[in-house]
Tab-separated table of C-alpha atoms in Angstrom:
chain	number	residue	atom	x	y	z
A	1169	UNK	CA	24.215	114.090	-80.379
A	1170	UNK	CA	23.114	117.205	-78.897
A	1171	UNK	CA	20.209	117.217	-77.373
A	1172	UNK	CA	16.629	120.011	-76.535
A	1173	UNK	CA	14.114	119.696	-73.808
A	1174	UNK	CA	11.244	118.287	-74.947
A	1175	UNK	CA	7.201	121.067	-74.652
A	1176	UNK	CA	8.223	122.148	-70.961
A	1177	UNK	CA	8.518	118.954	-69.781
A	1178	UNK	CA	12.122	119.005	-68.542
A	1179	UNK	CA	12.744	116.000	-70.490
A	1180	UNK	CA	16.598	116.286	-72.006
A	1181	UNK	CA	15.992	114.512	-75.509
A	1182	UNK	CA	18.193	113.641	-78.168
A	1183	UNK	CA	17.684	115.664	-81.867
A	1184	UNK	CA	16.895	112.554	-83.582
A	1185	UNK	CA	14.340	110.179	-82.280
A	1186	UNK	CA	14.660	105.834	-82.957
A	1187	UNK	CA	11.288	105.798	-84.911
A	1188	UNK	CA	10.479	101.933	-84.241
A	1189	UNK	CA	7.327	101.474	-86.477
A	1190	UNK	CA	9.361	99.253	-88.985
A	1191	UNK	CA	10.734	96.588	-86.809
A	1192	UNK	CA	8.098	93.543	-86.103
A	1193	UNK	CA	6.215	91.910	-88.874
A	1194	UNK	CA	5.717	95.700	-90.388
A	1195	UNK	CA	9.138	96.021	-91.829
A	1196	UNK	CA	11.945	93.928	-90.400
A	1197	UNK	CA	11.162	90.502	-88.476
A	1198	UNK	CA	14.543	90.080	-87.333
A	1199	UNK	CA	13.950	90.336	-83.160
A	1200	UNK	CA	17.627	90.474	-82.529
A	1201	UNK	CA	18.542	92.314	-85.528
A	1202	UNK	CA	16.302	95.019	-84.581
A	1203	UNK	CA	17.430	94.806	-80.910
A	1204	UNK	CA	20.457	95.306	-81.940
A	1205	UNK	CA	19.761	98.359	-84.156
A	1206	UNK	CA	18.195	100.114	-80.914
A	1207	UNK	CA	21.337	99.330	-79.295
A	1208	UNK	CA	23.092	100.866	-81.801
A	1209	UNK	CA	21.302	103.666	-81.448
A	1210	UNK	CA	21.337	104.272	-78.310
A	1211	UNK	CA	25.721	104.029	-78.314
A	1212	UNK	CA	25.135	106.782	-80.860
A	1213	UNK	CA	23.300	109.223	-78.912
A	1214	UNK	CA	19.991	108.394	-78.794
A	1215	UNK	CA	17.636	108.038	-76.185
A	1216	UNK	CA	13.887	109.067	-76.946
A	1217	UNK	CA	12.399	105.867	-78.907
A	1218	UNK	CA	8.751	106.195	-80.292
A	1219	UNK	CA	6.735	103.402	-80.688
A	1220	UNK	CA	2.662	102.069	-81.100
A	1221	UNK	CA	0.434	99.777	-79.867
A	1222	UNK	CA	-0.357	99.422	-83.708
A	1223	UNK	CA	2.587	98.572	-85.512
A	1224	UNK	CA	2.584	95.781	-85.931
A	1225	UNK	CA	-0.020	94.722	-84.060
A	1226	UNK	CA	2.110	95.376	-80.657
A	1227	UNK	CA	5.480	93.357	-82.060
A	1228	UNK	CA	6.558	96.501	-82.278
A	1229	UNK	CA	6.581	97.336	-78.438
A	1230	UNK	CA	7.795	94.126	-77.231
A	1231	UNK	CA	10.678	94.270	-79.471
A	1232	UNK	CA	11.539	97.466	-77.815
A	1233	UNK	CA	11.054	95.981	-73.877
A	1234	UNK	CA	13.557	93.503	-75.153
A	1235	UNK	CA	15.902	96.087	-76.188
A	1236	UNK	CA	15.692	98.263	-73.297
A	1237	UNK	CA	15.889	95.531	-70.785
A	1238	UNK	CA	18.149	96.813	-67.817
A	1239	UNK	CA	18.808	100.079	-69.772
A	1240	UNK	CA	14.784	101.042	-69.169
A	1241	UNK	CA	16.294	104.583	-67.505
A	1242	UNK	CA	18.749	105.692	-70.195
A	1243	UNK	CA	15.686	105.896	-72.553
A	1244	UNK	CA	12.881	108.718	-73.088
A	1245	UNK	CA	10.364	106.038	-74.074
A	1246	UNK	CA	7.223	107.162	-75.970
A	1247	UNK	CA	4.433	105.232	-77.675
A	1248	UNK	CA	1.198	106.144	-78.549
A	1249	UNK	CA	-2.609	104.361	-79.056
A	1250	UNK	CA	-5.587	105.051	-81.059
A	1251	UNK	CA	-5.720	103.637	-83.757
A	1252	UNK	CA	-7.763	100.099	-84.145
A	1253	UNK	CA	-5.994	96.980	-82.400
A	1254	UNK	CA	-9.010	94.960	-83.261
A	1255	UNK	CA	-12.436	94.551	-85.505
A	1256	UNK	CA	-14.084	95.767	-81.955
A	1257	UNK	CA	-14.885	99.499	-82.502
A	1258	UNK	CA	-14.405	100.088	-78.362
A	1259	UNK	CA	-10.734	98.566	-79.551
A	1260	UNK	CA	-9.569	102.263	-80.568
A	1261	UNK	CA	-10.529	106.242	-79.644
A	1262	UNK	CA	-10.084	108.074	-76.802
A	1263	UNK	CA	-12.445	106.815	-74.425
A	1264	UNK	CA	-11.624	106.278	-70.773
A	1265	UNK	CA	-12.534	102.380	-71.547
A	1266	UNK	CA	-9.970	101.882	-73.952
A	1267	UNK	CA	-6.848	104.119	-72.550
A	1268	UNK	CA	-7.117	101.929	-69.419
A	1269	UNK	CA	-6.857	99.038	-70.930
A	1270	UNK	CA	-4.675	100.331	-74.199
A	1271	UNK	CA	-2.235	102.050	-71.668
A	1272	UNK	CA	-1.998	98.272	-69.687
A	1273	UNK	CA	-1.233	96.422	-72.501
A	1274	UNK	CA	1.609	98.525	-74.024
A	1275	UNK	CA	2.900	98.474	-70.655
A	1276	UNK	CA	3.194	94.865	-70.544
A	1277	UNK	CA	4.605	94.343	-74.043
A	1278	UNK	CA	6.782	97.218	-73.091
A	1279	UNK	CA	7.700	95.430	-70.125
A	1280	UNK	CA	7.752	98.646	-67.847
A	1281	UNK	CA	5.790	100.164	-65.155
A	1282	UNK	CA	5.383	104.040	-66.576
A	1283	UNK	CA	5.798	105.616	-69.996
A	1284	UNK	CA	7.700	108.898	-70.841
A	1285	UNK	CA	5.473	110.093	-73.081
A	1286	UNK	CA	1.526	108.772	-74.190
A	1287	UNK	CA	0.911	110.168	-76.974
A	1288	UNK	CA	-3.162	109.806	-78.942
A	1289	UNK	CA	-2.384	108.855	-82.203
A	1290	UNK	CA	-5.133	110.479	-84.404
A	1291	UNK	CA	-7.787	112.916	-83.003
A	1292	UNK	CA	-10.958	110.690	-82.687
A	1293	UNK	CA	-13.994	112.853	-83.531
A	1294	UNK	CA	-16.603	110.782	-81.573
A	1295	UNK	CA	-14.962	111.519	-78.244
A	1296	UNK	CA	-14.890	114.353	-75.817
A	1297	UNK	CA	-11.499	115.702	-75.699
A	1298	UNK	CA	-12.290	116.561	-72.100
A	1299	UNK	CA	-12.711	112.882	-71.792
A	1300	UNK	CA	-9.885	111.840	-73.195
A	1301	UNK	CA	-7.187	114.476	-71.388
A	1302	UNK	CA	-9.730	113.250	-67.983
A	1303	UNK	CA	-7.782	109.715	-68.341
A	1304	UNK	CA	-4.864	110.764	-69.666
A	1305	UNK	CA	-4.337	113.077	-66.950
A	1306	UNK	CA	-5.377	110.124	-64.137
A	1307	UNK	CA	-1.979	107.809	-65.701
A	1308	UNK	CA	-0.348	110.974	-64.898
A	1309	UNK	CA	-1.121	110.750	-61.660
A	1310	UNK	CA	-1.276	107.806	-61.203
A	1311	UNK	CA	2.734	107.178	-62.461
A	1312	UNK	CA	2.087	105.012	-65.474
A	1313	UNK	CA	2.255	108.157	-67.439
A	1314	UNK	CA	4.656	110.998	-67.300
A	1315	UNK	CA	3.645	113.499	-70.152
A	1316	UNK	CA	0.930	113.583	-72.838
A	1317	UNK	CA	0.961	114.270	-76.485
A	1318	UNK	CA	-0.992	114.270	-79.468
A	1319	UNK	CA	-0.064	113.624	-83.266
A	1320	UNK	CA	-1.802	114.342	-86.545
A	1321	UNK	CA	-3.303	116.802	-84.691
A	1322	UNK	CA	-5.320	119.795	-86.941
A	1323	UNK	CA	-3.819	123.442	-85.136
A	1324	UNK	CA	-8.194	123.587	-84.135
A	1325	UNK	CA	-7.477	120.728	-82.482
A	1326	UNK	CA	-4.518	121.497	-80.850
A	1327	UNK	CA	-6.596	124.750	-79.886
A	1328	UNK	CA	-9.431	123.304	-77.983
A	1329	UNK	CA	-7.315	120.248	-76.455
A	1330	UNK	CA	-5.041	123.329	-74.715
A	1331	UNK	CA	-8.410	125.514	-73.831
A	1332	UNK	CA	-9.803	122.077	-72.428
A	1333	UNK	CA	-7.061	121.346	-70.299
A	1334	UNK	CA	-6.731	124.756	-68.925
A	1335	UNK	CA	-10.033	125.350	-68.004
A	1336	UNK	CA	-10.875	122.175	-66.225
A	1337	UNK	CA	-7.355	121.017	-65.170
A	1338	UNK	CA	-6.510	119.051	-67.041
A	1339	UNK	CA	-3.103	117.895	-68.027
A	1340	UNK	CA	-1.830	119.031	-71.271
A	1341	UNK	CA	-0.553	118.006	-74.830
A	1342	UNK	CA	2.779	118.993	-74.381
A	1343	UNK	CA	4.353	117.601	-77.790
A	1344	UNK	CA	2.544	117.238	-81.377
A	1345	UNK	CA	3.930	114.520	-83.785
A	1346	UNK	CA	3.655	115.472	-86.786
A	1347	UNK	CA	4.626	114.758	-90.735
A	1348	UNK	CA	7.379	116.914	-92.116
A	1349	UNK	CA	9.470	117.220	-95.133
A	1350	UNK	CA	11.075	118.987	-97.974
A	1351	UNK	CA	8.193	117.719	-100.107
A	1352	UNK	CA	5.324	118.475	-97.258
A	1353	UNK	CA	5.708	121.827	-95.653
A	1354	UNK	CA	2.137	122.489	-95.066
A	1355	UNK	CA	2.963	122.174	-91.806
A	1356	UNK	CA	4.714	125.060	-91.689
A	1357	UNK	CA	1.983	127.713	-92.290
A	1358	UNK	CA	-0.335	126.499	-88.889
A	1359	UNK	CA	0.668	123.248	-87.459
A	1360	UNK	CA	4.315	124.705	-86.239
A	1361	UNK	CA	3.242	127.865	-85.173
A	1362	UNK	CA	0.664	126.619	-83.039
A	1363	UNK	CA	2.692	124.158	-81.244
A	1364	UNK	CA	5.153	126.687	-80.578
A	1365	UNK	CA	3.086	129.169	-79.526
A	1366	UNK	CA	1.893	126.679	-76.666
A	1367	UNK	CA	5.428	125.857	-75.856
A	1368	UNK	CA	4.931	122.383	-76.993
A	1369	UNK	CA	7.416	120.056	-78.492
A	1370	UNK	CA	7.366	118.746	-82.121
A	1371	UNK	CA	8.371	114.878	-82.995
A	1372	UNK	CA	8.667	115.695	-87.003
A	1373	UNK	CA	8.698	112.482	-88.759
A	1374	UNK	CA	8.837	111.164	-92.408
A	1375	UNK	CA	11.453	113.203	-93.265
A	1376	UNK	CA	12.406	111.263	-96.025
A	1377	UNK	CA	8.608	111.208	-97.430
A	1378	UNK	CA	8.788	107.745	-97.659
A	1379	UNK	CA	12.059	106.843	-99.413
A	1380	UNK	CA	11.532	110.001	-101.821
A	1381	UNK	CA	14.482	112.194	-99.977
A	1382	UNK	CA	16.148	108.656	-99.553
A	1383	UNK	CA	18.595	108.898	-102.352
A	1384	UNK	CA	17.818	106.322	-104.267
A	1385	UNK	CA	17.896	105.964	-108.042
A	1386	UNK	CA	13.877	105.597	-108.406
A	1387	UNK	CA	11.702	106.484	-105.518
A	1388	UNK	CA	8.457	105.091	-106.906
A	1389	UNK	CA	10.044	101.468	-105.954
A	1390	UNK	CA	10.501	100.152	-102.567
A	1391	UNK	CA	8.952	98.472	-99.921
A	1392	UNK	CA	5.878	101.128	-99.303
A	1393	UNK	CA	4.450	101.535	-102.526
A	1394	UNK	CA	1.749	98.924	-102.607
A	1395	UNK	CA	-1.828	98.776	-100.864
A	1396	UNK	CA	-3.130	102.049	-99.231
A	1397	UNK	CA	-0.048	104.344	-99.764
A	1398	UNK	CA	0.044	103.301	-103.582
A	1399	UNK	CA	-1.237	106.452	-104.867
A	1400	UNK	CA	1.810	108.558	-103.115
A	1401	UNK	CA	4.162	106.593	-105.929
A	1402	UNK	CA	1.781	106.709	-109.301
A	1403	UNK	CA	3.613	109.069	-111.548
A	1404	UNK	CA	0.315	109.481	-113.532
A	1405	UNK	CA	-0.594	111.839	-110.749
A	1406	UNK	CA	-0.022	115.691	-111.510
A	1407	UNK	CA	1.050	115.810	-107.150
A	1408	UNK	CA	3.260	112.631	-107.484
A	1409	UNK	CA	4.673	113.793	-111.203
A	1410	UNK	CA	5.499	117.094	-109.309
A	1411	UNK	CA	7.602	115.637	-106.430
A	1412	UNK	CA	9.724	113.695	-109.069
A	1413	UNK	CA	9.930	116.930	-110.543
A	1414	UNK	CA	11.424	118.523	-107.331
A	1415	UNK	CA	13.477	115.383	-106.184
A	1416	UNK	CA	15.396	115.563	-108.948
A	1417	UNK	CA	16.090	119.610	-108.391
A	1418	UNK	CA	16.854	118.844	-104.513
A	1419	UNK	CA	19.222	115.663	-105.990
A	1420	UNK	CA	21.000	117.977	-107.601
A	1421	UNK	CA	21.777	120.497	-105.057
A	1422	UNK	CA	22.539	118.011	-102.565
A	1423	UNK	CA	24.775	116.779	-104.368
A	1424	UNK	CA	26.083	120.771	-105.331
A	1425	UNK	CA	26.568	120.833	-101.710
A	1426	UNK	CA	28.271	117.619	-101.076
A	1427	UNK	CA	25.999	115.629	-99.304
A	1428	UNK	CA	23.832	112.242	-99.992
A	1429	UNK	CA	19.935	113.915	-100.446
A	1430	UNK	CA	18.385	111.681	-97.365
A	1431	UNK	CA	21.072	114.408	-95.202
A	1432	UNK	CA	20.407	117.478	-96.873
A	1433	UNK	CA	16.161	116.165	-96.262
A	1434	UNK	CA	17.030	115.633	-92.388
A	1435	UNK	CA	19.101	118.485	-91.930
A	1436	UNK	CA	16.299	120.872	-93.384
A	1437	UNK	CA	13.622	119.385	-90.981
A	1438	UNK	CA	16.128	119.802	-88.121
A	1439	UNK	CA	17.142	123.038	-88.867
A	1440	UNK	CA	13.531	124.485	-88.259
A	1441	UNK	CA	12.753	125.957	-84.612
A	1442	UNK	CA	9.592	124.694	-83.729
A	1443	UNK	CA	11.338	120.847	-84.043
A	1444	UNK	CA	12.510	119.455	-80.934
A	1445	UNK	CA	13.439	115.992	-82.704
A	1446	UNK	CA	13.459	114.035	-86.113
A	1447	UNK	CA	12.370	110.563	-86.196
A	1448	UNK	CA	14.342	108.368	-88.125
A	1449	UNK	CA	12.696	104.642	-88.788
A	1450	UNK	CA	15.675	102.415	-90.361
A	1451	UNK	CA	14.336	98.534	-91.427
A	1452	UNK	CA	17.980	97.347	-91.481
A	1453	UNK	CA	21.203	98.829	-89.725
A	1454	UNK	CA	22.710	100.275	-92.677
A	1455	UNK	CA	19.987	102.305	-92.986
A	1456	UNK	CA	20.680	103.516	-89.507
A	1457	UNK	CA	24.226	103.959	-89.454
A	1458	UNK	CA	23.565	106.109	-92.670
A	1459	UNK	CA	21.033	108.554	-91.143
A	1460	UNK	CA	23.056	108.608	-87.576
A	1461	UNK	CA	26.113	109.892	-89.743
A	1462	UNK	CA	23.851	112.933	-90.713
A	1463	UNK	CA	23.498	114.497	-86.855
A	1464	UNK	CA	26.135	116.549	-87.033
A	1465	UNK	CA	25.175	118.695	-90.762
A	1466	UNK	CA	24.316	121.980	-90.466
A	1467	UNK	CA	22.781	123.024	-93.412
A	1468	UNK	CA	23.729	126.890	-94.681
A	1469	UNK	CA	21.383	129.863	-95.392
A	1470	UNK	CA	21.908	129.773	-98.752
A	1471	UNK	CA	20.833	125.767	-99.434
A	1472	UNK	CA	17.673	126.725	-97.282
A	1473	UNK	CA	16.526	129.462	-99.544
A	1474	UNK	CA	17.473	127.140	-102.648
A	1475	UNK	CA	15.332	124.636	-101.203
A	1476	UNK	CA	12.648	128.011	-100.181
A	1477	UNK	CA	12.989	128.240	-104.415
A	1478	UNK	CA	12.405	124.233	-105.343
A	1479	UNK	CA	10.140	123.663	-102.445
A	1480	UNK	CA	8.331	127.423	-101.146
A	1481	UNK	CA	7.473	127.204	-97.588
A	1482	UNK	CA	4.657	126.036	-96.589
A	1483	UNK	CA	3.495	124.130	-99.651
A	1484	UNK	CA	2.481	120.647	-99.637
A	1485	UNK	CA	4.329	119.316	-103.048
A	1486	UNK	CA	1.496	116.493	-103.997
A	1487	UNK	CA	-1.895	117.409	-101.398
A	1488	UNK	CA	-2.568	113.861	-101.801
A	1489	UNK	CA	-0.256	113.066	-100.196
A	1490	UNK	CA	-1.227	111.616	-96.851
A	1491	UNK	CA	-3.318	108.168	-96.980
A	1492	UNK	CA	-4.571	109.204	-93.561
A	1493	UNK	CA	-6.323	112.463	-93.001
A	1494	UNK	CA	-5.233	114.494	-90.190
A	1495	UNK	CA	-9.193	115.308	-90.322
A	1496	UNK	CA	-12.560	114.066	-92.615
A	1497	UNK	CA	-12.617	116.140	-95.695
A	1498	UNK	CA	-15.374	118.089	-96.032
A	1499	UNK	CA	-15.817	116.748	-99.291
A	1500	UNK	CA	-16.360	113.160	-98.106
A	1501	UNK	CA	-19.988	112.418	-98.397
A	1502	UNK	CA	-20.752	110.287	-95.907
A	1503	UNK	CA	-20.843	113.669	-93.462
A	1504	UNK	CA	-24.317	114.371	-95.384
A	1505	UNK	CA	-25.927	112.012	-92.648
A	1506	UNK	CA	-25.358	109.714	-90.072
């Protein structure tokens, strides 16, 4: 498993990060099997594990903590805070009040005394970024956190955070976690270049685009095609039909290249120079084994050019792909008044 340095932190991380969102009630409810999957990933050379307090209401962190018992020093452990952890509006966001409680809760669930990478799960428009960075810097100085990062930050939000950190002498964001796949290339235009300009590591999630690039015969079926994510699979929508057409062409290209579609998709994301690690988030052991088998796949310039011909650089095939927007859309009528 190849390694790269994580955003100037000096921490060496594997090119694949094990995403733990599917461990617990949101995915695999079998703790023992989930722990075995974590151990399998470690044995394969994965040393970066990424979770969040909100995943299965903290259950994912508990599972990860159990799996790392006696192995904590082998792993670069990342978690996130900021999404709602209850009905109370103060149990979310980037306030000092919440950060101090959230980190203690995560440390307890993870059964560790420090977090290697503590990430803001989403920008908080209600909290001054100076306030958030000050609280996170205190955690670094206290030894509870080694480095800090963001997730789903728009380029202008990253610039503001870095500007604030420099002028207020705070620790700065060292990483950005963004969605990136062949079907969602919008981050190539501004998000990835902004991260590169500031020397940030990029953790790319969703390389299989919620199963669209998994190689399933019908990608519109699966555990994610219900609830708030259902619109991503509704073929009556023009953007979804465009994705289905692109997947058909990519499937043919992968077959011609002698690769499973999933391996082509992950190798594509890994090939971008801004990407430090690709997050893989399996639910089952067989899925993990297949994803790990793609670690040595490298795409030729010809294959990359042919991918560009199917999905041009900087383009999101379905503009409505994300049901959680990084910033409030300007068409949101709630913005008319407070």
